[in-house]
Coordinates of C-alpha atoms and ligand atoms in Angstrom, one line a residue:
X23 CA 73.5 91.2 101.8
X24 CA 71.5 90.8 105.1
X25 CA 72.7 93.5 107.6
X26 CA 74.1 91.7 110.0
X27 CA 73.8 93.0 114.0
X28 CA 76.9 92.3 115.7
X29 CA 76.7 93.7 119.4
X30 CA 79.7 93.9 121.2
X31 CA 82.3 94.4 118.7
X32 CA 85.4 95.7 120.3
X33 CA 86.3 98.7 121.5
X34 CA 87.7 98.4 125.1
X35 CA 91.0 98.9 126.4
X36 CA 94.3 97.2 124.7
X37 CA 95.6 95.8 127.5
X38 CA 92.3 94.1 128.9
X39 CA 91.7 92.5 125.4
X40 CA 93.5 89.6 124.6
X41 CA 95.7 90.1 121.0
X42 CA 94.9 86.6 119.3
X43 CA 96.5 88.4 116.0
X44 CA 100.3 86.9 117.5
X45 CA 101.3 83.7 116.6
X46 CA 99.6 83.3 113.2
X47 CA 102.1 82.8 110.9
X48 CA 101.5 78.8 110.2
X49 CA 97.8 80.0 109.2
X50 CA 98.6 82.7 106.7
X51 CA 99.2 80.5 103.9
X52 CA 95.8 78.9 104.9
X53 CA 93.7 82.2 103.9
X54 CA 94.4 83.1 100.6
X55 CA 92.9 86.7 99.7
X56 CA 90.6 86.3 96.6
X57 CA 92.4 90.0 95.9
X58 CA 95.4 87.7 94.9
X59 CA 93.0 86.9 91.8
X60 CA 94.0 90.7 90.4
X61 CA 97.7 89.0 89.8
X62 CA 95.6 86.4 87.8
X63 CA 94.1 89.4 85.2
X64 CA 90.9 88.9 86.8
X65 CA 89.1 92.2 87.2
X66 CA 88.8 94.0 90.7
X67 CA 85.1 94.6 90.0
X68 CA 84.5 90.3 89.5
X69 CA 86.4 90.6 92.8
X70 CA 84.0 92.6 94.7
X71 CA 81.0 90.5 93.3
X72 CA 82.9 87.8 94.2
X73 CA 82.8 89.4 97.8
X74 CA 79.3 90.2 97.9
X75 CA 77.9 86.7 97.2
X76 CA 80.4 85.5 100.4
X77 CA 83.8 84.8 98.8
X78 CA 86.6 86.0 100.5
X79 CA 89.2 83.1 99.5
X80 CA 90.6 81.3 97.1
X81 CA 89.1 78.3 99.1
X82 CA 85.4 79.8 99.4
X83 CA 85.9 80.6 95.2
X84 CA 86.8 76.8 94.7
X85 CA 84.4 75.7 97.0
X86 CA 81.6 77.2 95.0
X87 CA 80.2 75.4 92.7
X88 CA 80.1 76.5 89.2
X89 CA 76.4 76.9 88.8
X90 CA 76.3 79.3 92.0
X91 CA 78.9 81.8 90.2
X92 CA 77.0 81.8 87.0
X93 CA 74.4 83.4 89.2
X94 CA 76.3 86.3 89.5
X95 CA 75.3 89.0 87.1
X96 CA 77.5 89.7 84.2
X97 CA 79.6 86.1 85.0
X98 CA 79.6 84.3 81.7
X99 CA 81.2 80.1 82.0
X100 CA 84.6 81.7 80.1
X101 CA 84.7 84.1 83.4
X102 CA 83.9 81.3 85.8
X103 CA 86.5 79.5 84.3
X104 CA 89.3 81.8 84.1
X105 CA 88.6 82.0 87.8
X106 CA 88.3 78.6 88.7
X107 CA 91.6 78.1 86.9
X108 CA 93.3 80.9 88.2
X109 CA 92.0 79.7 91.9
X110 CA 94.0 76.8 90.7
X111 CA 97.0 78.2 90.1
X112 CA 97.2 80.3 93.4
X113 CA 96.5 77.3 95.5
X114 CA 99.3 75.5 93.6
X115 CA 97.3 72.5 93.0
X116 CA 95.0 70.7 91.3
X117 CA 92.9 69.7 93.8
X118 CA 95.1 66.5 94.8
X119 CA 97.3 66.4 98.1
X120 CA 99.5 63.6 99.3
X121 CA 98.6 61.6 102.6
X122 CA 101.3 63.4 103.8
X123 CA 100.0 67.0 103.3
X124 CA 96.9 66.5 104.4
X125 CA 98.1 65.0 107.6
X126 CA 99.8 68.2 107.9
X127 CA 97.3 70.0 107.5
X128 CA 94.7 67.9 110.3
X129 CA 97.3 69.3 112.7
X130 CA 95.8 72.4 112.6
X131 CA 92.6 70.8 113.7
X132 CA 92.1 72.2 117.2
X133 CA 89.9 70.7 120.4
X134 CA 87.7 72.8 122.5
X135 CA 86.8 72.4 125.9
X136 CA 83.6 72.0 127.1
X137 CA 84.0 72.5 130.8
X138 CA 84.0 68.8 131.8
X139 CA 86.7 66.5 131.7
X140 CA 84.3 63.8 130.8
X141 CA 82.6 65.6 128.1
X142 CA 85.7 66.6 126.4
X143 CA 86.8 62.8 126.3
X144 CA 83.6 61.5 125.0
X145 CA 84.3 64.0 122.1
X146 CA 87.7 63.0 121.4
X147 CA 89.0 65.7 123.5
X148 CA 86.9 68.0 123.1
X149 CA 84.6 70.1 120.4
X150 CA 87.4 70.0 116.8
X151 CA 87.8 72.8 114.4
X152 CA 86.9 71.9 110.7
X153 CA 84.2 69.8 111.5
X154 CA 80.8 70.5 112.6
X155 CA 78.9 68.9 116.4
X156 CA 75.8 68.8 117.2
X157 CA 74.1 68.6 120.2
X158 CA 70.5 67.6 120.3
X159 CA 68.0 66.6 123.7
X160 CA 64.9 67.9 125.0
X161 CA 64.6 71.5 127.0
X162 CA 66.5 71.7 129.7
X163 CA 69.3 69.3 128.8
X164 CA 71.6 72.1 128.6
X165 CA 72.0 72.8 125.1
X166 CA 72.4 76.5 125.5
X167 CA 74.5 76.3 129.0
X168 CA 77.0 74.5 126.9
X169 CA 77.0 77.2 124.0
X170 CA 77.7 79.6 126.7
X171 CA 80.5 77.8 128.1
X172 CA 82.3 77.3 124.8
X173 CA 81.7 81.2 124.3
X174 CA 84.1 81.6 127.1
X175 CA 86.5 78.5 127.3
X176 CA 87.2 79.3 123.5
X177 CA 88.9 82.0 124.5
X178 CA 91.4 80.2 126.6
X179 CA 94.4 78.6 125.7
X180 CA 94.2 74.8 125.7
X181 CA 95.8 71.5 124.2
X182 CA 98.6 71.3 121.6
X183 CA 99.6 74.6 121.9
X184 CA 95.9 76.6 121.0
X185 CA 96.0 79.6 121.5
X186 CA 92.3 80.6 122.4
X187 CA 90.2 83.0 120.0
X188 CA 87.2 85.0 119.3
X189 CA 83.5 83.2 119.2
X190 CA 80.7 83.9 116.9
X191 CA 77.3 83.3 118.7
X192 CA 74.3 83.1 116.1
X193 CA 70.9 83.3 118.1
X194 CA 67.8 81.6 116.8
X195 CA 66.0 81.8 119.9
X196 CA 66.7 84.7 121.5
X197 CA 68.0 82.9 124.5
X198 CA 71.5 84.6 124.7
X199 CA 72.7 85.5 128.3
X200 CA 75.6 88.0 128.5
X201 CA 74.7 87.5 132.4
X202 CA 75.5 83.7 132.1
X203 CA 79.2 84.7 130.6
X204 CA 79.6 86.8 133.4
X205 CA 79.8 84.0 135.9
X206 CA 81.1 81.3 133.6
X207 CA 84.5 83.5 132.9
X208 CA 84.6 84.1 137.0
X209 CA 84.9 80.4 137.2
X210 CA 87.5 80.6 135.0
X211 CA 89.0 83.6 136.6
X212 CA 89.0 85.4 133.4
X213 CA 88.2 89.4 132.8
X214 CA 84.4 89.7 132.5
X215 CA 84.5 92.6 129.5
X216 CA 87.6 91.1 128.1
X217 CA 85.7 87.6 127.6
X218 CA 82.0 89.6 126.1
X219 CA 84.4 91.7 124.3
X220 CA 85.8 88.7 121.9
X221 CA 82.3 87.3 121.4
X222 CA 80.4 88.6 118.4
X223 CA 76.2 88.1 118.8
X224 CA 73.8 87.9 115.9
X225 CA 70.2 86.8 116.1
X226 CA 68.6 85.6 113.1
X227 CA 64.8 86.3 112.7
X228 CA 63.8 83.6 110.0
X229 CA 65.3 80.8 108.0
X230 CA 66.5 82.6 105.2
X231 CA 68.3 85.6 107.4
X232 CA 70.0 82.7 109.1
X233 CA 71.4 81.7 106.1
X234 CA 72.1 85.3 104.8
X235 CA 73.8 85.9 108.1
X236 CA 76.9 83.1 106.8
X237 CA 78.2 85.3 104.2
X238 CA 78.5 88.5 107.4
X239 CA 80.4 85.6 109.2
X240 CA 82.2 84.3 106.4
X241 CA 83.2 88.1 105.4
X242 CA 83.7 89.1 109.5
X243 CA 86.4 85.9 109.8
X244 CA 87.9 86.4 106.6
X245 CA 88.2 90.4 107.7
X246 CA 89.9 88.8 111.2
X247 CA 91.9 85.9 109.7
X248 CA 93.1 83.5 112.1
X249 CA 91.4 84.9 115.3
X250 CA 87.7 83.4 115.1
X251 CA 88.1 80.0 116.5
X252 CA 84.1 79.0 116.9
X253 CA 80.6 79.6 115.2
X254 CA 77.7 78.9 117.3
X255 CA 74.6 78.3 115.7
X256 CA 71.8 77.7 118.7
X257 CA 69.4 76.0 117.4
X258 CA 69.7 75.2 114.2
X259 CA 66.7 74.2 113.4
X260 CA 64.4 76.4 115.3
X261 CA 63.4 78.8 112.4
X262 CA 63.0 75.7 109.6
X263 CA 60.2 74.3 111.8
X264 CA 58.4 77.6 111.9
X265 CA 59.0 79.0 108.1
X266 CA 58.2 75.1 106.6
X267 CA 54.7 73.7 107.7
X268 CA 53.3 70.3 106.9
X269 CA 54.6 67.7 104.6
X270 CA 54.1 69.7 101.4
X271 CA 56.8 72.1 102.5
X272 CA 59.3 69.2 103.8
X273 CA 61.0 69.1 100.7
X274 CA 61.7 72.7 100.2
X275 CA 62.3 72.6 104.0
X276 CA 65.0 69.9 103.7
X277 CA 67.0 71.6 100.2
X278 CA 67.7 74.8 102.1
X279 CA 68.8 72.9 105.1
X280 CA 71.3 71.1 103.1
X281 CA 73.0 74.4 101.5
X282 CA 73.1 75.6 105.6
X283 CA 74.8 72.6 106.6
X284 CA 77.1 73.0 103.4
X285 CA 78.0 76.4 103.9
X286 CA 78.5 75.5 107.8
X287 CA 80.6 72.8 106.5
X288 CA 83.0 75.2 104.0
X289 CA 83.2 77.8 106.5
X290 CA 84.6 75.6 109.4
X291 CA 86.9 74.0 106.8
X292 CA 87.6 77.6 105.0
X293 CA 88.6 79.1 108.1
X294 CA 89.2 76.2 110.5
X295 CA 86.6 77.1 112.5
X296 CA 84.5 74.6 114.8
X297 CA 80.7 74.8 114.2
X298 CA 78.8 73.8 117.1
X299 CA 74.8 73.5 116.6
X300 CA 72.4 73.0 119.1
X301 CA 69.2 71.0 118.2
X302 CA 65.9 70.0 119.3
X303 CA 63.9 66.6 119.4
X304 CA 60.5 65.0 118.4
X305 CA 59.1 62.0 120.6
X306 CA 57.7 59.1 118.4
X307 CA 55.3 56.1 119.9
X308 CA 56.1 52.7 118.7
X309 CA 53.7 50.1 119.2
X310 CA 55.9 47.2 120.8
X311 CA 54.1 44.1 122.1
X312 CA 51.2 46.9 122.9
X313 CA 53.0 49.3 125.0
X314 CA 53.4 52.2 123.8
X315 CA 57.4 52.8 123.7
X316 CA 58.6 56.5 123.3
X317 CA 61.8 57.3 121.5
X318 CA 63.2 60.7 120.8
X319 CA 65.1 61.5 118.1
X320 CA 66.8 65.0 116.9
X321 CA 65.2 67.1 114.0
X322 CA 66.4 67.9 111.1
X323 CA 66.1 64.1 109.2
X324 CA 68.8 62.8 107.2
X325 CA 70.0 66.1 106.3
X326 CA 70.9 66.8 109.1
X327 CA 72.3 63.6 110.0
X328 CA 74.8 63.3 107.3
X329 CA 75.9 67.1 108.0
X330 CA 77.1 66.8 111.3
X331 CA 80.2 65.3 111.7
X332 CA 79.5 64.6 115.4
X333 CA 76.0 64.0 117.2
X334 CA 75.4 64.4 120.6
X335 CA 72.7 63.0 122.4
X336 CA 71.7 64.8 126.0
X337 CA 69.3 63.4 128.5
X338 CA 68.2 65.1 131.6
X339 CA 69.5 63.2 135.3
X340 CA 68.6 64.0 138.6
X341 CA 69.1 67.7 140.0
X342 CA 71.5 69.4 137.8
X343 CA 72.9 66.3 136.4
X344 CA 73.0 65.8 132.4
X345 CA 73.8 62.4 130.7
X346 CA 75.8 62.9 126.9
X347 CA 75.8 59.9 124.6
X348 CA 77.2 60.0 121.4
X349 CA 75.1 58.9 118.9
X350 CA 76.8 59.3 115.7
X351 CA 80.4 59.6 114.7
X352 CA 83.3 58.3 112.5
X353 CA 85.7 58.0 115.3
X354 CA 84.3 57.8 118.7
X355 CA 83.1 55.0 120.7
X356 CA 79.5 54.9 122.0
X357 CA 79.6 55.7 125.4
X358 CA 78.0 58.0 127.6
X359 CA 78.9 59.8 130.5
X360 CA 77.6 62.4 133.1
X361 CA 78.1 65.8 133.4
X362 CA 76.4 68.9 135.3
X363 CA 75.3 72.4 134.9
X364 CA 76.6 75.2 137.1
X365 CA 76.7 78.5 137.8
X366 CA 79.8 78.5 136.0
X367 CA 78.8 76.4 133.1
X368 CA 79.1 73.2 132.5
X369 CA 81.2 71.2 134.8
X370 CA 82.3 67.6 135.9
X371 CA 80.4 65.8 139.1
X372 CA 82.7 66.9 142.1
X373 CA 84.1 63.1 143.4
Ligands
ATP6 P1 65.9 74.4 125.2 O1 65.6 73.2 124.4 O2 64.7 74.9 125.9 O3 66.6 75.5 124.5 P2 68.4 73.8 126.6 O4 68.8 72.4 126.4 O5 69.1 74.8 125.7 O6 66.8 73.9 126.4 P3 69.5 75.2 128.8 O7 68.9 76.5 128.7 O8 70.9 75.0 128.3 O9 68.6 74.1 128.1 O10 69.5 74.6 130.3 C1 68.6 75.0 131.2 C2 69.0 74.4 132.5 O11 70.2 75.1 133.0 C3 67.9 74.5 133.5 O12 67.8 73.3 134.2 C4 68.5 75.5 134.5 O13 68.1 75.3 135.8 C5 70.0 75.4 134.3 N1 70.6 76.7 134.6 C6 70.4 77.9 134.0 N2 71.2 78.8 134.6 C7 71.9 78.2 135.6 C8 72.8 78.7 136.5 N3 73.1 80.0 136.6 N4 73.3 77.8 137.4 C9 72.9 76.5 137.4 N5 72.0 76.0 136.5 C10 71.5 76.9 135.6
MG7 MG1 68.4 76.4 124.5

């Protein structure tokens, strides 16, 4: 497994750092230990390979697909299938719920704020647990401000009694500010260490580390069940357009893009987590009636487009004023507002 660098990891002073650990209860029977497969006859040893390839629950084991645990060495199909079945039992189902369970369950979907009133009502009410958003717009737009702001308004209590958590920031572009949260928590007159103290940093270096880096965070939220609240992955696509040149790579480009979206997708899902990606743009020219029209459009292709739940388009206004559209979702209208960036993050236009 990659080594993952987390900076930061806590150490300060009990009564600066906030205890997310109260309160959990509800959540417990939401991660099941893949240790509970040792009640199932299942040997502690499949366990830790189990563990090793990223599967700390009996979620993750029955999100894997069968072909992936055949990878692991020694795993025959009557192993895979005395697990898959035992994952069954455990889970007490057979994959089917009722309406009414699973409405039970979408109330554990959270919302996170973004900083702006307006922004958090385009969304729905603001960025939601279980379900990955993506942001996408040319330099500038504010992609990153915004990651930093959910680093820190994460943290907070908000709607429908959340109880704020711990963030996990993945870097592609080495454009992580601790000095940013600094200011963005004074705005929010929170404690400075406290707030840098409940965010874990990890910069990936290349395309595959990226990836590698999942199973760290998918071990690392597992390890602190119930207390990580958001992944941040800015940008996604950063490293892809570097490691993949040209159109004979496009293909190989695209596969391992879907199995980082799908992993994205099981984690926030496995741990109700919200993903929130940040991604970049390409400009195309369209001929129309002879002038030359320019339209942007995020990276990533259909991939990409059928991953995120949510899709964000950002356009640069005047000064320090952003426009957010949404251009893709299953249940918001398509509406645009504007928002602006501070030095405490992203804010709403003072009336
Ligand atoms: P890229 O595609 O290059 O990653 P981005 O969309 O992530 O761009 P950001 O870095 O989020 O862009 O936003 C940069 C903008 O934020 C700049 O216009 C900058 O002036 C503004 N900005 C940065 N720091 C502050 C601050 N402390 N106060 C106000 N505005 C700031
Ligand atoms: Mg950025």
């Amino acid at each position: 497994m990659a080594a993952v660098e987390l900076m930061q990891e806590g150490s300060a002073t009990t009564e600066e750092k906030t205890d997310y650990s109260e309160d959990l209860d509800e959540e417990e029977v939401f991660f099941q230990d893949i240790e509970m497969l040792t009640e199932h006859n299942i040997a502690q040893e499949d366990i830790m390979l189990l563990k090793k390839m990223g599967i700390n629950t009996i979620k993750g084991a029955q999100m894997a697909m069968r072909r992936k645990l055949l990878q692991i060495k020694g795993f025959t199909e009557e192993k895979v299938d005395k697990i898959k079945e035992a994952c069954c039992r455990i889970s007490l189902s057979s994959g089917f719920m009722t309406a009414l369970e699973v409405s039970n369950q979408r109330k554990m979907v959270f919302k996170l704020s973004t900083g702006s009133d307006k922004l958090d009502k385009l969304l729905g009410g603001g960025v939601e647990s279980m379900s990955i958003t993506e942001v996408f717009g040319e330099f500038r737009t504010g992609k990153t401000q915004l990651s930093h702001t959910l680093c820190v308004t994460a943290q907070m209590p908000g709607k429908n009694g959340y109880i704020g958590g711990k963030v996990m920031f993945i870097d592609t572009e080495h454009t992580f500010r601790p000095e940013r949260l600094k200011t963005i928590s004074d705005r929010f007159n929170l404690d400075q260490t406290a707030v840098m103290e409940n965010i874990l940093y990890a910069r990936a270096y290349n395309s595959e580390h990226q990836f590698e880096l999942l199973n760290s965070v998918a071990a690392k939220f597992h390890e602190e069940a119930g207390i990580f609240k958001l992944l941040i992955v800015d940008s996604i696509m950063a490293l892809f357009r570097v490691d993949f040149n040209g159109i004979g790579e496009l293909a190989d480009r695209q596969n391992k893009l879907g199995q980082m979206m799908s992993r994205l997708q099981k984690i926030s899902e496995e741990f109700n987590v919200a993903v929130f990606i940040t991604n970049q743009i390409t400009s195309e020219f369209n001929n129309n009636q002879n002038l030359l029209e320019e339209t942007h459009k995020p990276v990533g292709g259909n991939i990409l487009a059928h991953a995120s739940t949510t899709r964000i388009a950002l356009k640069k206004g005047k000064g320090n004023k952003r426009i957010a559209k949404v251009y893709d979702s299953p249940d918001l209208e398509e509406c645009e507002i504007t928002y602006i960036i501070t030095n405490g993050g992203i804010a709403d236009i003072k009336e």
